[in-house]
Short mmCIF file of C-alpha atoms and ligand atoms in Angstrom, two decimals:
data_model
loop_
_atom_site.label_atom_id
_atom_site.label_comp_id
_atom_site.label_asym_id
_atom_site.label_seq_id
_atom_site.Cartn_x
_atom_site.Cartn_y
_atom_site.Cartn_z
CA MET A 30 -76.25 26.37 -33.05
CA LYS A 31 -73.58 29.20 -32.08
CA VAL A 32 -72.84 30.54 -28.84
CA LEU A 33 -71.93 34.36 -28.55
CA LYS A 34 -70.55 35.95 -25.75
CA PHE A 35 -70.50 39.79 -25.22
CA GLY A 36 -68.28 41.19 -22.36
CA GLY A 37 -68.91 44.02 -19.99
CA THR A 38 -67.89 46.90 -22.49
CA SER A 39 -69.73 45.62 -25.36
CA VAL A 40 -72.92 45.99 -23.02
CA GLY A 41 -71.56 48.99 -21.17
CA SER A 42 -74.00 51.95 -22.58
CA PRO A 43 -77.51 51.98 -23.54
CA SER A 44 -76.16 52.29 -27.40
CA ARG A 45 -73.90 49.35 -27.09
CA VAL A 46 -76.74 47.18 -25.93
CA GLN A 47 -78.61 48.32 -28.83
CA HIS A 48 -75.81 47.63 -31.13
CA VAL A 49 -75.29 44.09 -29.57
CA ALA A 50 -78.88 43.42 -30.23
CA ASN A 51 -78.44 44.59 -33.97
CA LEU A 52 -75.65 41.94 -34.08
CA ILE A 53 -77.36 39.05 -32.58
CA THR A 54 -80.80 39.29 -34.30
CA ASN A 55 -80.03 38.03 -37.98
CA GLY A 56 -82.09 34.80 -37.65
CA GLU A 57 -79.15 32.26 -36.99
CA LYS A 58 -79.91 30.03 -34.09
CA LYS A 59 -77.67 31.04 -31.10
CA ILE A 60 -77.31 31.33 -27.39
CA VAL A 61 -75.89 34.90 -26.47
CA VAL A 62 -73.93 34.83 -23.09
CA LEU A 63 -73.90 38.28 -21.68
CA SER A 64 -71.65 39.79 -18.97
CA ALA A 65 -72.71 42.52 -16.51
CA VAL A 66 -72.49 46.01 -17.44
CA SER A 67 -68.98 47.20 -17.30
CA GLY A 68 -68.03 48.40 -14.27
CA THR A 69 -71.00 46.49 -12.45
CA THR A 70 -68.81 43.82 -11.01
CA ASN A 71 -66.22 45.95 -9.67
CA SER A 72 -68.82 48.05 -7.78
CA LEU A 73 -70.27 44.75 -6.52
CA VAL A 74 -66.90 43.70 -5.29
CA ALA A 75 -66.69 47.27 -3.59
CA LEU A 76 -70.04 46.62 -2.05
CA CYS A 77 -69.17 43.43 -0.49
CA ASP A 78 -66.14 45.10 1.05
CA ALA A 79 -68.08 47.89 2.64
CA TYR A 80 -70.40 45.34 4.01
CA GLN A 81 -67.39 43.23 5.27
CA LYS A 82 -66.07 46.64 7.01
CA LYS A 83 -69.55 47.32 8.21
CA ASP A 84 -69.05 50.82 6.34
CA LYS A 85 -72.47 51.91 6.14
CA ALA A 86 -71.72 55.09 4.76
CA GLU A 87 -69.76 53.59 1.80
CA SER A 88 -72.36 50.52 1.03
CA ASP A 89 -75.53 53.26 0.96
CA LYS A 90 -73.17 55.39 -1.41
CA ILE A 91 -72.72 52.57 -3.69
CA ILE A 92 -76.37 51.42 -3.49
CA LEU A 93 -77.30 55.09 -4.57
CA GLN A 94 -74.96 55.22 -7.34
CA PHE A 95 -76.49 51.75 -8.72
CA ARG A 96 -79.90 53.24 -8.54
CA GLU A 97 -78.72 56.31 -10.43
CA LYS A 98 -76.70 54.63 -13.15
CA TYR A 99 -79.37 51.86 -13.87
CA SER A 100 -82.18 54.54 -13.58
CA GLU A 101 -80.22 56.60 -16.37
CA PHE A 102 -79.01 53.40 -18.32
CA ILE A 103 -82.76 52.29 -18.40
CA LYS A 104 -84.19 55.75 -19.41
CA ALA A 105 -81.69 55.93 -22.61
CA LEU A 106 -82.31 52.60 -23.50
CA PHE A 107 -85.82 52.12 -23.92
CA THR A 108 -88.26 54.24 -26.07
CA SER A 109 -91.16 52.45 -24.84
CA ASP A 110 -92.65 53.58 -21.41
CA LYS A 111 -94.34 49.96 -20.80
CA PHE A 112 -90.97 48.36 -21.13
CA ALA A 113 -89.02 51.04 -19.32
CA GLN A 114 -91.39 50.61 -16.45
CA LYS A 115 -90.83 46.79 -16.55
CA ALA A 116 -87.25 47.25 -16.54
CA ILE A 117 -87.27 49.81 -13.56
CA SER A 118 -89.33 47.37 -11.50
CA LYS A 119 -87.08 44.40 -12.10
CA VAL A 120 -83.94 46.40 -11.43
CA THR A 121 -85.42 48.22 -8.62
CA LYS A 122 -85.98 44.69 -6.91
CA ILE A 123 -82.67 43.60 -7.42
CA ILE A 124 -81.18 46.82 -6.03
CA ASN A 125 -83.33 46.62 -3.17
CA LEU A 126 -82.18 43.03 -2.54
CA LEU A 127 -78.32 44.10 -2.79
CA ALA A 128 -79.50 46.97 0.00
CA SER A 129 -81.26 44.46 2.28
CA PHE A 130 -77.67 42.67 3.20
CA SER A 131 -76.60 45.32 5.05
CA THR A 132 -78.41 44.28 8.26
CA GLU A 133 -77.12 40.73 8.09
CA ALA A 134 -73.93 39.11 9.17
CA PHE A 135 -71.73 39.04 6.02
CA SER A 136 -70.77 35.65 4.71
CA ASP A 137 -69.21 34.16 1.85
CA LYS A 138 -72.35 33.05 0.71
CA ILE A 139 -74.07 36.56 0.68
CA GLU A 140 -70.99 37.65 -1.20
CA ARG A 141 -71.38 35.33 -4.22
CA ASN A 142 -75.20 36.37 -4.23
CA ILE A 143 -74.24 40.02 -4.40
CA LEU A 144 -71.58 39.40 -7.34
CA ALA A 145 -74.15 37.33 -9.22
CA GLN A 146 -76.74 40.22 -9.47
CA GLY A 147 -74.77 42.17 -12.28
CA GLU A 148 -75.46 39.49 -15.06
CA LEU A 149 -78.88 39.08 -13.67
CA ILE A 150 -79.53 43.01 -14.63
CA SER A 151 -77.83 42.98 -17.67
CA THR A 152 -79.43 39.77 -19.31
CA GLN A 153 -82.80 41.01 -18.00
CA LEU A 154 -82.28 44.23 -19.79
CA MET A 155 -81.36 42.78 -22.99
CA GLN A 156 -84.17 40.41 -22.90
CA PHE A 157 -86.72 43.51 -22.39
CA TYR A 158 -85.28 45.50 -25.11
CA LEU A 159 -85.29 42.57 -27.75
CA GLU A 160 -88.98 42.24 -26.68
CA SER A 161 -89.72 45.81 -27.06
CA THR A 162 -88.46 45.94 -30.48
CA GLY A 163 -90.47 43.05 -31.47
CA VAL A 164 -87.82 40.33 -31.43
CA ASN A 165 -88.59 36.78 -30.47
CA SER A 166 -86.00 35.75 -27.76
CA ALA A 167 -86.09 34.00 -24.31
CA LEU A 168 -84.17 34.71 -21.34
CA LEU A 169 -82.49 31.36 -19.98
CA PRO A 170 -81.87 31.10 -16.43
CA ALA A 171 -78.11 30.09 -15.99
CA LEU A 172 -78.56 29.20 -12.22
CA GLU A 173 -80.94 26.38 -13.41
CA PHE A 174 -78.28 24.71 -15.62
CA MET A 175 -74.81 26.05 -15.10
CA LYS A 176 -73.51 23.81 -12.15
CA THR A 177 -69.97 23.15 -10.76
CA THR A 178 -68.64 20.95 -8.07
CA GLU A 179 -65.20 21.78 -6.60
CA GLU A 180 -64.94 24.34 -9.29
CA GLU A 181 -65.34 21.78 -12.25
CA PRO A 182 -68.36 22.14 -14.75
CA GLU A 183 -70.72 19.29 -14.44
CA TYR A 184 -71.13 18.55 -18.03
CA GLU A 185 -74.01 16.20 -17.67
CA PHE A 186 -76.21 18.12 -15.51
CA ILE A 187 -75.34 21.24 -17.70
CA LYS A 188 -76.14 19.58 -20.93
CA GLU A 189 -79.53 17.96 -19.60
CA ASN A 190 -80.89 21.01 -17.79
CA LEU A 191 -79.98 23.38 -20.70
CA GLN A 192 -81.75 21.36 -23.07
CA LYS A 193 -84.73 21.19 -20.87
CA GLU A 194 -84.68 25.31 -20.62
CA LEU A 195 -84.14 25.24 -24.50
CA THR A 196 -87.34 23.01 -25.22
CA ASN A 197 -89.64 25.40 -23.17
CA PHE A 198 -89.16 27.61 -26.17
CA PRO A 199 -89.64 25.71 -29.46
CA ASP A 200 -90.15 28.42 -31.59
CA CYS A 201 -87.35 30.31 -30.42
CA SER A 202 -83.93 30.75 -31.93
CA LEU A 203 -82.28 33.45 -29.97
CA PHE A 204 -81.62 32.88 -26.28
CA ILE A 205 -79.92 35.07 -23.93
CA THR A 206 -78.19 33.86 -20.61
CA GLN A 207 -76.09 35.08 -17.86
CA GLY A 208 -72.06 34.35 -18.03
CA TYR A 209 -70.04 33.79 -14.79
CA ILE A 210 -72.60 32.92 -12.48
CA CYS A 211 -73.35 29.09 -11.45
CA LYS A 212 -74.52 26.86 -8.44
CA ASN A 213 -72.09 25.08 -6.92
CA GLU A 214 -72.19 21.43 -5.50
CA PHE A 215 -74.20 22.71 -2.29
CA GLY A 216 -76.70 24.35 -4.54
CA GLU A 217 -75.56 27.87 -3.57
CA ILE A 218 -75.13 30.51 -5.97
CA ASP A 219 -71.40 30.73 -6.91
CA ASN A 220 -69.40 32.06 -9.89
CA LEU A 221 -66.61 31.02 -12.54
CA LYS A 222 -64.18 33.84 -10.98
CA ARG A 223 -63.33 36.98 -12.63
CA GLY A 224 -63.80 37.28 -16.26
CA GLY A 225 -65.84 34.08 -16.10
CA SER A 226 -68.19 34.75 -18.95
CA ASP A 227 -65.72 33.58 -21.45
CA TYR A 228 -65.75 30.19 -19.55
CA THR A 229 -69.62 30.16 -19.57
CA ALA A 230 -69.75 30.63 -23.27
CA SER A 231 -67.10 27.84 -23.80
CA ILE A 232 -68.90 25.37 -21.41
CA ILE A 233 -72.34 25.98 -23.03
CA GLY A 234 -70.70 25.50 -26.34
CA LYS A 235 -69.58 22.08 -25.48
CA ALA A 236 -72.68 21.41 -23.74
CA VAL A 237 -74.85 21.95 -26.84
CA SER A 238 -72.06 21.07 -29.31
CA ALA A 239 -72.07 24.26 -30.98
CA SER A 240 -70.63 24.63 -34.26
CA GLU A 241 -68.72 27.98 -33.07
CA ILE A 242 -68.10 29.91 -29.83
CA GLN A 243 -67.62 33.45 -30.49
CA ILE A 244 -65.97 36.00 -27.92
CA TRP A 245 -67.17 39.48 -28.66
CA THR A 246 -64.99 42.37 -26.91
CA ASP A 247 -63.30 45.66 -27.12
CA ILE A 248 -60.40 44.67 -29.27
CA ASP A 249 -59.87 42.93 -32.45
CA GLY A 250 -58.67 39.66 -31.62
CA MET A 251 -55.91 37.89 -29.58
CA HIS A 252 -52.72 40.53 -29.92
CA ASN A 253 -49.13 39.26 -30.38
CA ASN A 254 -48.55 41.12 -26.91
CA ASP A 255 -50.12 42.89 -23.98
CA PRO A 256 -51.74 45.96 -25.61
CA ARG A 257 -52.27 47.69 -22.15
CA ILE A 258 -48.36 47.62 -21.84
CA VAL A 259 -46.92 47.60 -25.42
CA ASP A 260 -47.45 49.88 -28.19
CA ASN A 261 -47.56 48.55 -31.78
CA THR A 262 -49.25 45.08 -31.19
CA PHE A 263 -51.11 43.62 -33.98
CA PRO A 264 -54.08 40.77 -34.08
CA VAL A 265 -53.24 37.28 -34.36
CA ARG A 266 -55.14 35.77 -37.09
CA GLU A 267 -54.91 32.02 -36.11
CA LEU A 268 -53.88 30.52 -32.87
CA THR A 269 -54.33 26.58 -32.12
CA PHE A 270 -56.14 25.52 -28.82
CA GLU A 271 -52.96 24.93 -27.22
CA GLU A 272 -51.46 28.32 -27.96
CA ALA A 273 -54.71 30.35 -26.93
CA ALA A 274 -54.95 28.05 -23.76
CA GLU A 275 -51.37 28.80 -22.55
CA LEU A 276 -51.96 32.54 -23.61
CA ALA A 277 -55.03 32.87 -21.53
CA TYR A 278 -53.55 31.02 -18.55
CA PHE A 279 -50.49 33.13 -18.51
CA GLY A 280 -52.06 36.67 -18.51
CA ALA A 281 -53.72 37.44 -21.74
CA LYS A 282 -56.96 39.13 -20.06
CA ILE A 283 -58.95 38.77 -23.48
CA LEU A 284 -59.63 35.19 -22.44
CA HIS A 285 -60.41 33.77 -18.94
CA PRO A 286 -57.71 31.29 -18.09
CA SER A 287 -59.80 28.17 -18.23
CA SER A 288 -62.19 29.08 -21.06
CA ILE A 289 -60.30 27.27 -24.12
CA LEU A 290 -60.29 23.94 -22.51
CA PRO A 291 -64.17 22.96 -23.19
CA ALA A 292 -64.10 24.11 -26.69
CA GLN A 293 -60.85 22.28 -27.06
CA LYS A 294 -62.51 19.18 -25.79
CA ALA A 295 -65.17 19.51 -28.16
CA ASN A 296 -63.03 20.77 -31.10
CA ILE A 297 -65.27 23.75 -31.36
CA PRO A 298 -63.58 26.85 -33.11
CA VAL A 299 -63.42 29.81 -30.96
CA LYS A 300 -63.52 33.42 -32.57
CA LEU A 301 -62.43 36.23 -30.76
CA LEU A 302 -63.99 39.21 -32.49
CA ASN A 303 -64.62 43.20 -31.94
CA THR A 304 -68.07 44.35 -31.12
CA MET A 305 -67.21 48.09 -32.04
CA GLU A 306 -65.50 46.62 -35.36
CA PRO A 307 -67.55 43.68 -36.50
CA GLU A 308 -66.14 43.66 -39.97
CA LYS A 309 -62.59 43.10 -38.70
CA GLU A 310 -61.39 39.42 -39.03
CA GLY A 311 -60.28 38.90 -35.55
CA THR A 312 -58.66 35.65 -34.13
CA LYS A 313 -59.57 32.26 -35.06
CA ILE A 314 -58.70 29.52 -32.60
CA SER A 315 -58.90 25.91 -33.69
CA SER A 316 -56.86 22.72 -33.95
CA GLU A 317 -55.18 23.63 -37.33
CA VAL A 318 -53.24 26.57 -37.89
CA LYS A 319 -51.54 27.70 -41.38
CA ARG A 320 -49.61 30.63 -39.66
CA GLU A 321 -46.45 31.65 -40.80
CA ARG A 322 -44.84 33.01 -37.58
CA LYS A 323 -43.32 30.33 -35.36
CA ILE A 324 -43.72 32.42 -32.35
CA ALA A 325 -47.30 33.62 -31.98
CA ALA A 326 -47.66 35.74 -29.05
CA VAL A 327 -46.43 36.80 -25.85
CA ALA A 328 -48.45 37.04 -22.32
CA ALA A 329 -47.20 37.92 -18.89
CA LYS A 330 -48.61 36.62 -15.48
CA ASP A 331 -47.89 38.86 -12.31
CA GLY A 332 -48.34 37.79 -8.43
CA ILE A 333 -45.71 34.83 -8.86
CA VAL A 334 -43.81 33.24 -5.86
CA ALA A 335 -40.65 31.16 -6.71
CA ILE A 336 -40.01 28.48 -4.13
CA LYS A 337 -36.31 26.76 -4.11
CA ILE A 338 -35.87 23.65 -2.41
CA ARG A 339 -32.10 22.60 -2.06
CA SER A 340 -31.44 18.99 -0.46
CA SER A 341 -28.51 16.65 -1.13
CA ARG A 342 -30.99 13.96 -0.34
CA MET A 343 -32.17 14.76 -3.95
CA LEU A 344 -28.81 13.19 -5.36
CA PHE A 345 -29.38 9.59 -6.99
CA ALA A 346 -32.48 9.51 -4.80
CA TYR A 347 -35.97 8.68 -6.39
CA GLY A 348 -39.33 9.73 -4.86
CA PHE A 349 -38.18 13.42 -3.86
CA LEU A 350 -40.22 15.30 -6.28
CA ARG A 351 -43.38 13.26 -5.65
CA ARG A 352 -42.72 14.26 -1.97
CA VAL A 353 -42.38 17.79 -3.05
CA PHE A 354 -45.12 17.90 -5.10
CA GLU A 355 -47.45 16.42 -2.72
CA VAL A 356 -46.91 19.26 -0.15
CA PHE A 357 -48.60 21.23 -3.07
CA GLU A 358 -51.24 19.24 -3.44
CA GLN A 359 -52.12 18.67 0.01
CA PHE A 360 -52.75 22.40 0.09
CA LYS A 361 -54.54 22.61 -3.41
CA THR A 362 -51.93 24.77 -4.75
CA PRO A 363 -51.17 24.47 -8.53
CA ILE A 364 -47.39 24.70 -9.55
CA ASP A 365 -46.65 26.53 -13.05
CA VAL A 366 -43.42 26.39 -13.98
CA ILE A 367 -40.62 23.75 -12.62
CA THR A 368 -36.85 23.55 -12.94
CA THR A 369 -34.46 21.20 -11.52
CA SER A 370 -30.94 20.51 -10.97
CA GLU A 371 -28.99 17.55 -9.40
CA VAL A 372 -29.64 19.16 -5.66
CA ALA A 373 -32.49 21.29 -6.35
CA VAL A 374 -36.03 22.09 -7.70
CA SER A 375 -37.83 25.39 -8.07
CA VAL A 376 -41.41 25.73 -8.79
CA THR A 377 -43.49 28.78 -9.02
CA ILE A 378 -47.02 29.37 -7.89
CA ASP A 379 -49.53 32.05 -7.89
CA LYS A 380 -51.98 31.06 -5.38
CA THR A 381 -50.05 32.10 -2.19
CA SER A 382 -53.25 31.67 0.26
CA HIS A 383 -51.31 28.63 2.00
CA LEU A 384 -47.56 29.77 1.33
CA GLU A 385 -46.81 29.89 5.18
CA GLU A 386 -47.97 26.22 5.53
CA ILE A 387 -46.16 25.14 2.32
CA LEU A 388 -42.77 26.47 3.36
CA THR A 389 -42.92 24.97 6.72
CA GLU A 390 -43.80 21.42 5.04
CA LEU A 391 -40.98 21.91 2.76
CA LYS A 392 -38.55 22.64 5.29
CA ALA A 393 -38.69 18.84 6.04
CA PHE A 394 -36.77 18.20 2.91
CA GLY A 395 -33.80 20.69 3.03
CA GLU A 396 -33.26 24.13 2.36
CA VAL A 397 -36.14 26.57 1.46
CA GLU A 398 -35.80 29.70 -0.19
CA PHE A 399 -38.84 31.85 -1.84
CA ASP A 400 -38.79 35.07 -3.81
CA GLN A 401 -41.92 37.04 -4.31
CA ASP A 402 -43.18 39.63 -6.83
CA HIS A 403 -42.24 37.72 -9.89
CA THR A 404 -43.82 37.53 -13.33
CA ILE A 405 -43.79 34.93 -15.84
CA ILE A 406 -43.24 35.88 -19.34
CA CYS A 407 -44.59 33.14 -21.83
CA VAL A 408 -43.35 33.11 -25.18
CA VAL A 409 -46.13 30.96 -27.06
CA GLY A 410 -46.12 29.19 -30.73
CA LYS A 411 -45.29 26.21 -32.46
CA PHE A 412 -41.88 25.24 -31.73
CA LEU A 413 -40.49 22.01 -33.34
CA GLN A 414 -37.51 20.38 -31.71
CA LYS A 415 -35.66 20.92 -35.28
CA ASP A 416 -36.46 24.59 -35.34
CA THR A 417 -33.17 26.27 -34.32
CA LYS A 418 -32.61 29.70 -33.14
CA ILE A 419 -36.08 29.98 -31.54
CA ALA A 420 -35.02 29.65 -27.74
CA ALA A 421 -31.48 31.65 -28.50
CA LYS A 422 -33.37 34.60 -29.96
CA VAL A 423 -35.71 34.86 -27.00
CA ILE A 424 -32.94 34.63 -24.47
CA SER A 425 -30.69 37.16 -26.45
CA VAL A 426 -33.59 39.65 -26.54
CA LEU A 427 -33.80 39.50 -22.72
CA LYS A 428 -30.02 39.60 -22.22
CA ASP A 429 -30.01 42.68 -19.99
CA ILE A 430 -32.79 41.17 -17.53
CA PRO A 431 -31.80 39.06 -14.86
CA ILE A 432 -33.81 35.66 -15.30
CA ARG A 433 -34.90 33.46 -12.20
CA MET A 434 -36.13 30.56 -14.15
CA ILE A 435 -36.31 29.27 -17.47
CA SER A 436 -38.51 26.45 -18.83
CA TYR A 437 -38.53 25.07 -22.25
CA GLY A 438 -39.31 21.79 -23.97
CA GLY A 439 -42.44 20.96 -21.39
CA SER A 440 -44.44 21.16 -24.56
CA LYS A 441 -44.24 22.32 -28.17
CA ASN A 442 -45.80 25.65 -27.36
CA ASN A 443 -43.99 27.63 -24.88
CA ILE A 444 -40.91 29.11 -23.39
CA THR A 445 -41.42 30.18 -20.02
CA ILE A 446 -39.21 32.66 -18.35
CA LEU A 447 -39.38 33.93 -14.69
CA ILE A 448 -38.28 37.47 -13.87
CA HIS A 449 -38.56 39.98 -11.12
CA LYS A 450 -41.84 42.32 -11.85
CA ASP A 451 -40.03 45.54 -12.05
CA TYR A 452 -38.57 44.27 -15.55
CA LYS A 453 -41.82 43.13 -16.98
CA ILE A 454 -42.59 46.07 -19.10
CA GLN A 455 -38.93 46.35 -20.54
CA ALA A 456 -39.16 42.41 -21.15
CA LEU A 457 -42.44 42.50 -23.14
CA LYS A 458 -41.14 45.80 -25.16
CA ALA A 459 -38.06 44.05 -26.21
CA LEU A 460 -39.75 41.19 -27.20
CA ASN A 461 -42.26 42.99 -29.39
CA GLU A 462 -39.59 45.28 -30.83
CA GLU A 463 -36.94 42.45 -31.60
CA ILE A 464 -39.21 39.56 -32.49
CA PHE A 465 -42.57 40.73 -33.68
CA LEU A 466 -41.55 44.01 -35.28
CA SER A 467 -38.30 42.66 -36.96
CA ASP A 468 -38.87 40.75 -40.19
CA GLU A 469 -37.94 37.55 -38.85
CA LYS A 470 -40.34 35.06 -38.74
P1 ADP B 192 -64.32 41.96 -21.76
O1 ADP B 192 -64.98 42.70 -20.68
O2 ADP B 192 -64.99 41.82 -23.18
O3 ADP B 192 -64.23 40.29 -21.18
P2 ADP B 192 -61.56 42.22 -21.05
O4 ADP B 192 -61.24 43.48 -20.56
O5 ADP B 192 -61.87 40.99 -20.28
O6 ADP B 192 -63.21 42.14 -22.04
O7 ADP B 192 -60.73 41.80 -22.36
C1 ADP B 192 -60.36 42.29 -23.31
C2 ADP B 192 -59.07 43.28 -22.79
O8 ADP B 192 -57.98 42.50 -22.78
C3 ADP B 192 -58.62 44.06 -24.02
O9 ADP B 192 -59.23 45.32 -23.91
C4 ADP B 192 -56.96 44.26 -23.66
O10 ADP B 192 -56.78 45.22 -22.99
C5 ADP B 192 -56.77 43.18 -22.70
N1 ADP B 192 -55.79 42.26 -23.21
C6 ADP B 192 -54.69 41.73 -22.55
N2 ADP B 192 -53.73 41.18 -23.35
C7 ADP B 192 -54.45 40.83 -24.68
C8 ADP B 192 -53.87 40.55 -25.60
N3 ADP B 192 -53.03 39.69 -25.87
N4 ADP B 192 -54.52 40.37 -26.81
C9 ADP B 192 -55.81 41.33 -26.79
N5 ADP B 192 -56.33 41.98 -25.77
C10 ADP B 192 -55.48 41.70 -24.52
N1 LIG B 193 -68.80 40.22 -14.67
C1 LIG B 193 -67.83 39.58 -14.57
C2 LIG B 193 -66.63 40.09 -14.17
O1 LIG B 193 -66.51 41.54 -14.28
C3 LIG B 193 -67.62 38.54 -15.40
C4 LIG B 193 -67.26 38.77 -16.56
O2 LIG B 193 -67.43 39.72 -17.05
O3 LIG B 193 -66.70 37.99 -17.36
O4 LIG B 193 -65.52 39.54 -13.99
MG1 MG B 194 -63.41 39.33 -19.78
#
């Protein structure tokens, strides 16, 4: 069994849905995970925003746009009137549900219910389209098997319940399901955070012990640098799980930050492929690579806060770092990068919802400073201790940029550098020109 995930742009128009339908109907047994039609989740976020602000004019406008968009979409997608009618009736029900929340007191729970509707629409449209062309496929309701507890997937539950859903269709080899959405430990509708359909695909891949997970998107694989910012980037043909996970975590938008881990745990290769150019090689992520380049790629993560705690009590003391880290644990705030000296420690966080409380608690240990608006530049590859020049090269490329923190040696896979966000573009461009576009490997 393979698991294939198609992102929002891959199902972003009626002709793209038809194109994906062609790609997935080759007889191979597979589960196809779909995102919402591109733009839909953003509009659902905007709808929640309007409800929260009680801006009736805005919410009415968004609902009307939904009706118009999907009515056009369905008209263009189906040649059969029967299936067009079925699709209109189903989508109208969902949009009526979206409209019905205007009279209720807005809550988190309603928000999560609203956000789930995009994937429920796209998968239903795909299923009707496949049926209309005579393809035997089945729609699997993700809300029946995709479960998380404290944001972690419940693999036993997922495996068992997904298997139950699959056995309902013994003669079927093509299954369609929703990415992104799940139920949480309270049985409420929830989601895997923006971009979460990649994560769904990987979780399902692990649950069914898939032979391969394919992430189909609008670009030909993981590029060596952020193609939205830098010109002349190119696809990296092979990455290890560790490298891909670092890149995803540190900002390569092509993959959800958590999406590599389930595949890695189950040792299932992940391919990143281009829906618009399916013949292109893309990127293969697996446990073994035969790549020549030591530095594989660079990614950047914005919105970082650096916190420095300086204390003479750190000198010759043990237990100091533990107490500092406990503060972050108490506020469920992950630390990304750490550097230390004899009398000070600097850490970075990107979750700032408890920043004030964290700073207050840390003041008990000594002097506390913090810097907002920073960016982590993460240089990813396979760096062995015996490899000379790599760290020196990276630092020398960034010689004109003020560096706030550097972390190297934490793993074999990354050099992490913290700079002010205003230097991000300069840094990414310099790394591209002087490392990737020069002949040195
Ligand atoms: P989907 O809707 O299919 O999930 P995303 O927009 O989430 O697609 O991810 C694909 C996009 O990620 C690309 O169009 C590209 O702009 C962006 N991206 C950022 N960094 C990278 C990278 N290193 N390699 C490839 N794409 C990247
Ligand atoms: N539709 C969701 C989003 O836009 C999930 C996804 O596309 O992966 O974030
Ligand atoms: Mg995505």
